PDB file of C-alpha atoms and ligand atoms in Angstrom:
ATOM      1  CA  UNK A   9      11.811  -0.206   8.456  1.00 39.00           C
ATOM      2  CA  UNK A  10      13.947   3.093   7.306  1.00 38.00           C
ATOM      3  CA  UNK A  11      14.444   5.577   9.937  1.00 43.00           C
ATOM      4  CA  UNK A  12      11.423   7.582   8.950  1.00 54.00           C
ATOM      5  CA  UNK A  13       8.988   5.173  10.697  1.00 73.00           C
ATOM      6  CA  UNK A  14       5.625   6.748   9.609  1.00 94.00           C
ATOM      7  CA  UNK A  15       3.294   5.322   6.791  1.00 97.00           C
ATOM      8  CA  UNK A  16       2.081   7.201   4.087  1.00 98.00           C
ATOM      9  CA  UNK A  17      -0.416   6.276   2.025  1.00 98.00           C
ATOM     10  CA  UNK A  18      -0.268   7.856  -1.263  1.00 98.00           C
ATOM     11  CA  UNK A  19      -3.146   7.726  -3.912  1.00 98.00           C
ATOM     12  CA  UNK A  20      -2.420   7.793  -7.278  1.00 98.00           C
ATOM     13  CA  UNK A  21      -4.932  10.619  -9.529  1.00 98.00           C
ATOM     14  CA  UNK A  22      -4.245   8.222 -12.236  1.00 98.00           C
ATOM     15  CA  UNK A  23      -6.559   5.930 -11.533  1.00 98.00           C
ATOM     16  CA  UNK A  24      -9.148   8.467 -10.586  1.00 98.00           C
ATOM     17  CA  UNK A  25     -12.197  10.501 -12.442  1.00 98.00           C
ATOM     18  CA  UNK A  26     -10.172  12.790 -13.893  1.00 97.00           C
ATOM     19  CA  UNK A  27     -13.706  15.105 -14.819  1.00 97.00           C
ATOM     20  CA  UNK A  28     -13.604  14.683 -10.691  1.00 98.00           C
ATOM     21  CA  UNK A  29      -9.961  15.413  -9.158  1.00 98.00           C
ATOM     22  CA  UNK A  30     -10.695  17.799  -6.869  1.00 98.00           C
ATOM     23  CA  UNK A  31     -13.763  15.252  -5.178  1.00 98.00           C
ATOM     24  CA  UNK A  32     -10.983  12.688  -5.695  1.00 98.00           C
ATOM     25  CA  UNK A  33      -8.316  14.655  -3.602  1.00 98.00           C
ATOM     26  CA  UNK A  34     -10.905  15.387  -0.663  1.00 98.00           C
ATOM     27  CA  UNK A  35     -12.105  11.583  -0.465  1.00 98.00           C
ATOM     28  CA  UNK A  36      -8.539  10.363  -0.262  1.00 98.00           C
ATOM     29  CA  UNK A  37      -7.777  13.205   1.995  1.00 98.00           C
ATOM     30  CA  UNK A  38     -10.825  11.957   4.243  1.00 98.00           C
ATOM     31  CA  UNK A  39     -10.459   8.821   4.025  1.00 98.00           C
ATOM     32  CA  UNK A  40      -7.115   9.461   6.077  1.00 97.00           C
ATOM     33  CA  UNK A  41      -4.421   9.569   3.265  1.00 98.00           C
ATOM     34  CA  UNK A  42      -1.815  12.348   4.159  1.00 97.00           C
ATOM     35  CA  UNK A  43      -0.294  12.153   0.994  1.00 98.00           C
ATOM     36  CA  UNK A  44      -1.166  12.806  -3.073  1.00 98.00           C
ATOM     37  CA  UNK A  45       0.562  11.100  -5.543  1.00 98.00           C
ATOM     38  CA  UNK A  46       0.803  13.364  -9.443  1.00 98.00           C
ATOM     39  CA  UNK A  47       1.930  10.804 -12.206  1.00 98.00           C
ATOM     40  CA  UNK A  48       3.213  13.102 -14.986  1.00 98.00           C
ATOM     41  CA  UNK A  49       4.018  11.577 -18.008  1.00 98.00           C
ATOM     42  CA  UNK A  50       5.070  13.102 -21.583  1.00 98.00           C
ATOM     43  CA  UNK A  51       5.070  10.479 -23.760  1.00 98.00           C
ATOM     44  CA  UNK A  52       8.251  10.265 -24.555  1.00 98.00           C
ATOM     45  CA  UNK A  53      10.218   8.894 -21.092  1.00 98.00           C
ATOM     46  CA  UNK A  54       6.683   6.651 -21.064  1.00 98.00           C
ATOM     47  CA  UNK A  55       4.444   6.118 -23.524  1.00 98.00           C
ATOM     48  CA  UNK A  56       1.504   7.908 -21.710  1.00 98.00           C
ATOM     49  CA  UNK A  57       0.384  11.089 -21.819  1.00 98.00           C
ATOM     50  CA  UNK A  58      -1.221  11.930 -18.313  1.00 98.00           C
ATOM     51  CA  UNK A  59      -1.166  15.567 -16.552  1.00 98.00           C
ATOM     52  CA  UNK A  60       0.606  18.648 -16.207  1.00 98.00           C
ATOM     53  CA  UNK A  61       1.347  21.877 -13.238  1.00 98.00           C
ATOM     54  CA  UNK A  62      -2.209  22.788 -14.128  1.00 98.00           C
ATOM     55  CA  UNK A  63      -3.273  20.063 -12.076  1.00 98.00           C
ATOM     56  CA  UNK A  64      -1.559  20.416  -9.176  1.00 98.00           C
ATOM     57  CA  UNK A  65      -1.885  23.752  -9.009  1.00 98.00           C
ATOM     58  CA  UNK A  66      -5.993  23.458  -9.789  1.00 98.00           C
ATOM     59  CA  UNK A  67      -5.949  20.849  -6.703  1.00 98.00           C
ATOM     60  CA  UNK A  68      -3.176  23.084  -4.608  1.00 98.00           C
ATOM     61  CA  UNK A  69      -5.881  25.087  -2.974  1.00 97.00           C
ATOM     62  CA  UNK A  70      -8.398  21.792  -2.097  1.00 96.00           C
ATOM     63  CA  UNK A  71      -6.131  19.850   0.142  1.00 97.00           C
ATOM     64  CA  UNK A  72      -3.709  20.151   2.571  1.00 97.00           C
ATOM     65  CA  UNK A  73      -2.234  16.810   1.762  1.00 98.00           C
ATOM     66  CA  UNK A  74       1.619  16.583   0.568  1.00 98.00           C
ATOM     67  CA  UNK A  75       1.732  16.623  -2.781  1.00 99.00           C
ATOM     68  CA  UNK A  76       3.787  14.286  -3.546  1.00 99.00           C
ATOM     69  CA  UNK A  77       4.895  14.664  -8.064  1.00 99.00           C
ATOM     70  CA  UNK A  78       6.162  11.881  -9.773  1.00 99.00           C
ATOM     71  CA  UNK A  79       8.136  13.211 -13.303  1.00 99.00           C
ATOM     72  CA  UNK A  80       8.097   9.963 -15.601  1.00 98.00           C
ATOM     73  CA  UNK A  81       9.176  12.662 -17.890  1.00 98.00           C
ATOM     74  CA  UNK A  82      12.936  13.455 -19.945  1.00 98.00           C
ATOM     75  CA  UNK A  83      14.581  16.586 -18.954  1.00 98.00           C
ATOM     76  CA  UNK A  84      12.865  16.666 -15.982  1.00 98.00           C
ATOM     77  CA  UNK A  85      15.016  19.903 -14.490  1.00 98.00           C
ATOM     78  CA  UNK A  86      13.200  21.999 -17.045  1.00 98.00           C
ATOM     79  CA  UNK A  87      10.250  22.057 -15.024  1.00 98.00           C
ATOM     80  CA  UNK A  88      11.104  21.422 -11.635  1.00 98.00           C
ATOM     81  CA  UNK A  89      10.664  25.108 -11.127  1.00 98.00           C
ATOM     82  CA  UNK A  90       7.414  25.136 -12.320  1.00 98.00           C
ATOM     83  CA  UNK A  91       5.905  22.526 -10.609  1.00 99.00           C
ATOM     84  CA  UNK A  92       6.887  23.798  -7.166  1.00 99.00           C
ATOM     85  CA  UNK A  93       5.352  26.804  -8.229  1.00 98.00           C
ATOM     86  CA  UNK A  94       2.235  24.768  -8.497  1.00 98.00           C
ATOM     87  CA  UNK A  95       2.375  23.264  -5.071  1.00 98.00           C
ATOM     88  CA  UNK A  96       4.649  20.157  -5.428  1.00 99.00           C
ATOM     89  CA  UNK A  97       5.272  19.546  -1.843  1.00 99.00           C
ATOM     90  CA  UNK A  98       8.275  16.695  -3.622  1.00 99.00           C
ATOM     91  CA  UNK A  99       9.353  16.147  -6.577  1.00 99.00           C
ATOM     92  CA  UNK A 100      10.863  12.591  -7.825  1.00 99.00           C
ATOM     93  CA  UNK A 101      12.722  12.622 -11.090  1.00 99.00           C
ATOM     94  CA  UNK A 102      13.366   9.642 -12.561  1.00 99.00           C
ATOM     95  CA  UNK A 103      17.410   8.609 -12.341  1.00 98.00           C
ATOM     96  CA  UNK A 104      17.015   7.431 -15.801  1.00 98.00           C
ATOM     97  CA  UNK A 105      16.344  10.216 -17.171  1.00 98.00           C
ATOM     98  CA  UNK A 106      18.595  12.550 -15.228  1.00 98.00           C
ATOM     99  CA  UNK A 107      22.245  13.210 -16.810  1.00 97.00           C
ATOM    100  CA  UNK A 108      23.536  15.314 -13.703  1.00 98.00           C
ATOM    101  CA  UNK A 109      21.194  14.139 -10.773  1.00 98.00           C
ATOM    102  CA  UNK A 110      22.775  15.512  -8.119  1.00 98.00           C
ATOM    103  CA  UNK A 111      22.266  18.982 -10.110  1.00 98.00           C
ATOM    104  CA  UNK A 112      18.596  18.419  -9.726  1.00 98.00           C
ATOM    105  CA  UNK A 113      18.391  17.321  -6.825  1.00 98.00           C
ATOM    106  CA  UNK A 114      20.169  20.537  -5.368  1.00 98.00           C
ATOM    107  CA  UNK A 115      17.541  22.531  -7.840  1.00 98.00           C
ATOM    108  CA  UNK A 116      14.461  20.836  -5.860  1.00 99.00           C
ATOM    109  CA  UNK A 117      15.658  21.023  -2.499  1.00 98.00           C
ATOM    110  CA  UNK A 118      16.561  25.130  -3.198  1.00 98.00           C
ATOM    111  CA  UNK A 119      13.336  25.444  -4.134  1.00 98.00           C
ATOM    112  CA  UNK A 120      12.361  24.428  -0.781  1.00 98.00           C
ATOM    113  CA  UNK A 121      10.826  20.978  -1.788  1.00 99.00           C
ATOM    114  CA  UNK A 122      11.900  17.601  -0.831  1.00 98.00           C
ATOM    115  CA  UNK A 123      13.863  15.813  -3.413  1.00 99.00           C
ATOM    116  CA  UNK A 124      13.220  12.093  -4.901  1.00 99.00           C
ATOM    117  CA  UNK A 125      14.939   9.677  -7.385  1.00 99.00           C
ATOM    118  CA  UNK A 126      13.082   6.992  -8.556  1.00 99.00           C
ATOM    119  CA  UNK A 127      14.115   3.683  -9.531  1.00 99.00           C
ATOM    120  CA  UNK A 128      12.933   1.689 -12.730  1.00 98.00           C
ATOM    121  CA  UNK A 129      12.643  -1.879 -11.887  1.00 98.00           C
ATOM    122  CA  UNK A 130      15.755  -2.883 -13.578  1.00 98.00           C
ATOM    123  CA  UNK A 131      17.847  -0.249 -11.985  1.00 98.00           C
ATOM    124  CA  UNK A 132      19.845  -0.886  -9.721  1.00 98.00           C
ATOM    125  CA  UNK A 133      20.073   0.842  -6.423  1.00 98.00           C
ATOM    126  CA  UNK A 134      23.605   1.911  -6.389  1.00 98.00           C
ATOM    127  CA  UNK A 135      22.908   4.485  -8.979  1.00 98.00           C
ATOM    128  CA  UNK A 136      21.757   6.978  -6.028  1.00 98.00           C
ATOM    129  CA  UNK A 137      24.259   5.857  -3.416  1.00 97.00           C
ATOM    130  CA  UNK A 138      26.439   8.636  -3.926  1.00 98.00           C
ATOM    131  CA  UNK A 139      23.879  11.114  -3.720  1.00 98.00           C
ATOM    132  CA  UNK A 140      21.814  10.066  -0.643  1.00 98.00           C
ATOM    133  CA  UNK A 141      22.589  13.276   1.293  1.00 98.00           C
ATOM    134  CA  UNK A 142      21.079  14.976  -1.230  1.00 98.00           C
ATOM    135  CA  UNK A 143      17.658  13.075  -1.746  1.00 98.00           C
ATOM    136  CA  UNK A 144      14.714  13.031   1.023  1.00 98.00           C
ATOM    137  CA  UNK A 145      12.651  10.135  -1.129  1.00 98.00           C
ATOM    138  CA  UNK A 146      13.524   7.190  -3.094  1.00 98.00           C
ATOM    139  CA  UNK A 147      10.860   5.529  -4.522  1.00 99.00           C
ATOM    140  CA  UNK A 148      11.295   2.211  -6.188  1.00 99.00           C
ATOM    141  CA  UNK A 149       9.270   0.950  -8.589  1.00 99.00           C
ATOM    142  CA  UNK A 150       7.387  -2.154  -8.493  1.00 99.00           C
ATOM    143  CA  UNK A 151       5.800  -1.998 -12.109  1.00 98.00           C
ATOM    144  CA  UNK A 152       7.259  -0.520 -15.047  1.00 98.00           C
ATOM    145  CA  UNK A 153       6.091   2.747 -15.335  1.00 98.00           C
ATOM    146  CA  UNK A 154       3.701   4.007 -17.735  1.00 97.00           C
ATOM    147  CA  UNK A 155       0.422   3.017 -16.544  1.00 97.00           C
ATOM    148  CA  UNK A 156      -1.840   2.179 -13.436  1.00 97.00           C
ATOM    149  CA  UNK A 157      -3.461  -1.465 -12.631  1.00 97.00           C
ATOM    150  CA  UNK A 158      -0.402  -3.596 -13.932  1.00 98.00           C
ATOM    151  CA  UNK A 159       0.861  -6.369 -11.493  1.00 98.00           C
ATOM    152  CA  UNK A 160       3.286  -6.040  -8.741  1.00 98.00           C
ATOM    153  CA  UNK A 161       7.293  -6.904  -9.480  1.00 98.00           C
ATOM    154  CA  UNK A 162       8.047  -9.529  -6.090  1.00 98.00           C
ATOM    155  CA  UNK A 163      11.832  -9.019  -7.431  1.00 98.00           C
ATOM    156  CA  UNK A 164      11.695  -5.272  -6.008  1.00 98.00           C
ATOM    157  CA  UNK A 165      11.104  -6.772  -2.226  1.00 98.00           C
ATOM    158  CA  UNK A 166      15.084  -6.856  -2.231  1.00 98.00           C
ATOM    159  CA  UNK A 167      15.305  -4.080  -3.805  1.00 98.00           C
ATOM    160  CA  UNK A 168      13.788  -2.100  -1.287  1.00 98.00           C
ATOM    161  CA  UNK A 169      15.811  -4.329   1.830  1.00 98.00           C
ATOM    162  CA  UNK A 170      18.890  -3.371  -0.456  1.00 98.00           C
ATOM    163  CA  UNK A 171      17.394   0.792  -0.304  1.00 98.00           C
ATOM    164  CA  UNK A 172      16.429   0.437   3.532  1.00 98.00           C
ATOM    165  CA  UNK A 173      19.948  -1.034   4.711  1.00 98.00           C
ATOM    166  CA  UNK A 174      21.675   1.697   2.764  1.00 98.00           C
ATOM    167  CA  UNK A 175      19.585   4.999   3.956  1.00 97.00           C
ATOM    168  CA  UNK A 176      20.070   3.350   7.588  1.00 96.00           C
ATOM    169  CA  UNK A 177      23.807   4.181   6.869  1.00 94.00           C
ATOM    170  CA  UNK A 178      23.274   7.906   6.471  1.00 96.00           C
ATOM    171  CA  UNK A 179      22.118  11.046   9.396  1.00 95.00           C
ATOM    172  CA  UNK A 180      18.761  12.096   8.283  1.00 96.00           C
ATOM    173  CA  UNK A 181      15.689  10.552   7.145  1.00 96.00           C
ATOM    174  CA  UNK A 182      15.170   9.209   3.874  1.00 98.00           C
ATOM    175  CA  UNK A 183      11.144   8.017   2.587  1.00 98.00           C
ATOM    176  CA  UNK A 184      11.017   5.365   0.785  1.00 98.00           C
ATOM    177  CA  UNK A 185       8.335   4.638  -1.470  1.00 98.00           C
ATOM    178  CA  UNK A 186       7.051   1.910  -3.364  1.00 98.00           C
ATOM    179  CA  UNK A 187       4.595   2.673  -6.804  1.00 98.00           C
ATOM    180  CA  UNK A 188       2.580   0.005  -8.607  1.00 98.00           C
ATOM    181  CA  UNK A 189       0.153  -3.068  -8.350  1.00 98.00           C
ATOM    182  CA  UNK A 190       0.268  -2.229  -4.646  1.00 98.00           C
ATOM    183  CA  UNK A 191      -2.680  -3.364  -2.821  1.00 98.00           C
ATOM    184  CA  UNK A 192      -4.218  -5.139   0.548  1.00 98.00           C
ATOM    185  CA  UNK A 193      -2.117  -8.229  -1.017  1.00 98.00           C
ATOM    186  CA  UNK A 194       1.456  -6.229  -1.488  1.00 98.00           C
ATOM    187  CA  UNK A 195       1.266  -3.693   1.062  1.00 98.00           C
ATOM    188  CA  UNK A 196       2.137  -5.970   4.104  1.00 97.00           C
ATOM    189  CA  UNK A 197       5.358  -7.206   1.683  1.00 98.00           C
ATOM    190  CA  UNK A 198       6.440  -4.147   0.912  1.00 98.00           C
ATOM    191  CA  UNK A 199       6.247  -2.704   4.494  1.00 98.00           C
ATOM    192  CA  UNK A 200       8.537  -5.695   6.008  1.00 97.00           C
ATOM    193  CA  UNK A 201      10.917  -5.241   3.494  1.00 98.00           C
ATOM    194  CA  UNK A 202      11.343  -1.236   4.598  1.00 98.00           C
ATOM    195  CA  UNK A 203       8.539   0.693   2.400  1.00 98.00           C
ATOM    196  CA  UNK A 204       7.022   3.372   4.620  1.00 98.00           C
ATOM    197  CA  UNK A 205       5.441   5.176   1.204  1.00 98.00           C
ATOM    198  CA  UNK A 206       2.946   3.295  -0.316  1.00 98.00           C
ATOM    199  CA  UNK A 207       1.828   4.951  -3.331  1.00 98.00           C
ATOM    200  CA  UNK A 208      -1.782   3.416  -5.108  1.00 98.00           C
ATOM    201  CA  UNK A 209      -4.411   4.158  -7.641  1.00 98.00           C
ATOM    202  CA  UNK A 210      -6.352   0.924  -8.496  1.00 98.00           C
ATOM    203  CA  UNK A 211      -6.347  -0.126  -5.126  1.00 98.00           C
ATOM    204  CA  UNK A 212      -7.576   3.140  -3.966  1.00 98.00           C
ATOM    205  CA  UNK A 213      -9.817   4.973  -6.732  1.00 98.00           C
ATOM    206  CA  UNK A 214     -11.349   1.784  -8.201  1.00 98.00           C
ATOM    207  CA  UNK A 215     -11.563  -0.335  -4.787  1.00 98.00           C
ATOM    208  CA  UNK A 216     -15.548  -1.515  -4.670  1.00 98.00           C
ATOM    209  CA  UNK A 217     -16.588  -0.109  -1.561  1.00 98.00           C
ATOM    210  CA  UNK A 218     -15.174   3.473  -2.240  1.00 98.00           C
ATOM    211  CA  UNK A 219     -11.922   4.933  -1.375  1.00 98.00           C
ATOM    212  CA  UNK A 220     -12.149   5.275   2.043  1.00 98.00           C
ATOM    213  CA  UNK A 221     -12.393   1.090   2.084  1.00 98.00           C
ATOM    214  CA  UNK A 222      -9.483   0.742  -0.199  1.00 98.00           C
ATOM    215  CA  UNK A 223      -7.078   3.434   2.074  1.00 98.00           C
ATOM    216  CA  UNK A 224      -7.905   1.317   5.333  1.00 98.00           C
ATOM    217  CA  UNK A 225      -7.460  -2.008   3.679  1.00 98.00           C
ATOM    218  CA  UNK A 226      -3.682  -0.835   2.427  1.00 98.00           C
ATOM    219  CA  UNK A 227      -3.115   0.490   6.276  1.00 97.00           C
ATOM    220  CA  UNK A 228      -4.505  -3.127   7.574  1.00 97.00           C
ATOM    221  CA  UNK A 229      -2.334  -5.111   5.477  1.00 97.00           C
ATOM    222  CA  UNK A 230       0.456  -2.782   6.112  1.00 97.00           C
ATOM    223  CA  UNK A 231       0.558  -3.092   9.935  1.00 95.00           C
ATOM    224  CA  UNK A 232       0.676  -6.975   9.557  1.00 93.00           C
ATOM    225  CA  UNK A 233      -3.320  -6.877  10.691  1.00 86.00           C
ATOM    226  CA  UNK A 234      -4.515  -9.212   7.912  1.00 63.00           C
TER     227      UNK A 234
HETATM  228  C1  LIG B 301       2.934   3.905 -12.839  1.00 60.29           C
HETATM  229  C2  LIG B 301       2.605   5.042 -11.901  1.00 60.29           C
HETATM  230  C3  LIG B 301       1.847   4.603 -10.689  1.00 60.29           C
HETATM  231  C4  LIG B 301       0.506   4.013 -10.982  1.00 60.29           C
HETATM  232  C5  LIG B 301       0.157   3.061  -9.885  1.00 60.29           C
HETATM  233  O1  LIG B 301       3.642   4.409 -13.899  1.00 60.29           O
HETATM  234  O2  LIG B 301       3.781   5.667 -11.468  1.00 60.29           O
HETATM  235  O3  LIG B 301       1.733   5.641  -9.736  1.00 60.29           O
HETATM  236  O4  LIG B 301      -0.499   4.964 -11.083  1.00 60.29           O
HETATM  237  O5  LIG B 301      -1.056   2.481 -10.203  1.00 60.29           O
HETATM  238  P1  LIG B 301      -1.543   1.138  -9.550  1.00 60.29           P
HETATM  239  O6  LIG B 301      -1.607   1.372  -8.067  1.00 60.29           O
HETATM  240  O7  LIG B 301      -2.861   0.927 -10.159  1.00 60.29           O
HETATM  241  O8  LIG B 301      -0.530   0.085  -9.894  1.00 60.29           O
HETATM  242 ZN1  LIG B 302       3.881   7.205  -9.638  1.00 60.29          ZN
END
C-alpha cells in the first residue's frame, strides 16, 4: 500500500444513464462511494466523445462526493480552469498529452485542486518521477482509454508496485488510482499491488443487483474478503 492508506471507490458516469446522472451520483454516493469519477473525452486524444464542465457543474450541487475529472483530452491546460470552476475536486491530465506537465500541474494545484497524471498502459512510470512533488494522484491505467467495459491489463500490476515503491520515496501522500475492467475479480489485485483508488463503471452502474451491490463487492474483494 502507498502512504495514503484509505480506499476510494470511484464510479465511473460513463457507464451510467446518462438521461439519469444526477440519480446516478446519489446511488453511488449512497451506496458508500466517496468519490466520482468524470471521463472527458474529445475525440481527438480518444476516439470518444463523452462529457463536458456542464456536467460536473450540473452534478456539483447533488453530491458531496470528490469529484474526481479524468481529461483523456489534448491541450488539457486550456480548460483546467474551467473545470475547477465547475467543481473538479482533481483533475488528472493525461502525461501524454501534456508538453510542459509540471506547468499544469502547478496550474491545478493554484487553483486549489489536487493534481493527477495519468499513465497510458504503455507508459512508463518514470515519465512523472521528476514531478512527484508536484502531483497528489497518479492513476494508471489498466485498459486503454477510450471506452468503459474493456478487459483488465494484468501487465499494469507492476506497474502500479513500480508507482507505489516510488511515491513511498517522497514526504506527502500521493493516491494512486487504477481505471478500467476493474471489478470484484481485479480489485483484490490491484489493491496488493498498492492501488488505494479504484475507479469503475461496468462494475458499478451495470452490476445486476444495482449499484449499491456492485460498490460493496469492489470493497469485499479489495480487503482480501473474497
Ligand atoms: C476508460 C475510462 C474509464 C472507464 C472504466 O477510458 O477512463 O474510467 O469508464 O470503465 P470500466 O470500469 O467499465 O472498465
Ligand atoms: Zn477514467
Amino acid at each position: 500500500m502507498s502512504r495514503v492508506e484509505r480506499l476510494h471507490i470511484a464510479p465511473s458516469l460513463l457507464s451510467a444513464d446518462f438521461g439519469h446522472l444526477t440519480q446516478a451520483a446519489q446511488e453511488a454516493a449512497e451506496g458508500g462511494a466517496d468519490w466520482l469519477h468524470f471521463d472527458v473525452m474529445d475525440g481527438r486524444f480518444v476516439p470518444n466523445i463523452t462529457m463536458g464542465p456542464a456536467a460536473v457543474r450540473a452534478l456539483r450541487p447533488a453530491s458531496q462526493a470528490f469529484f474526481d475529472v479524468h481529461l483523456m483530452i489534448v491541450e488539457p491546460e486550456r480548460y483546467v480552469e474551467t473545470f475547477v470552476q465547475a467543481g473538479a475536486d482533481g483533475v488528472t491530465v493525461q502525461v501524454e498529452a501534456c508538453l510542459h506537465l509540471q506547468r499544469t500541474l502547478t496550474q491545478i494545484r493554484r487553483l486549489g485542486a489536487k493534481a493527477g497524471v495519468a499513465l497510458n498502459p504503455a507508459t512508463p512510470p518514470e515519465m512523472v518521477e521528476y514531478v512527484l512533488d508536484d502531483l497528489d494522484l497518479i492513476l494508471v491505467m489498466t485498459v486503454n482509454p477510450g471506452f468503459g467495459g474493456q478487459e483488465f491489463l494484468p501487465g499494469m500490476l507492476a506497474k502500479i508496485a513500480k508507482v507505489r515503491d516510488m511515491v513511498a520515496r517522497v514526504a506527502h501522500p500521493i493516491h494512486i488510482e487504477v481505471d478500467g475492467g476493474i471489478a470484484a475479480e481485479t480489485a483484490g489485485a490491484v489493491t496488493r499491488a498498492g492501488a488505494n483508488v479504484l475507479v469503475a463503471g461496468t462494475a458499478v452502474f451495470q452490476h445486476p443487483q444495482g449499484v449499491a451491490a456492485g460498490i460493496r463487492a469492489l470493497q469485499r474483494a479489495a480487503h482480501g474478503e473474497e
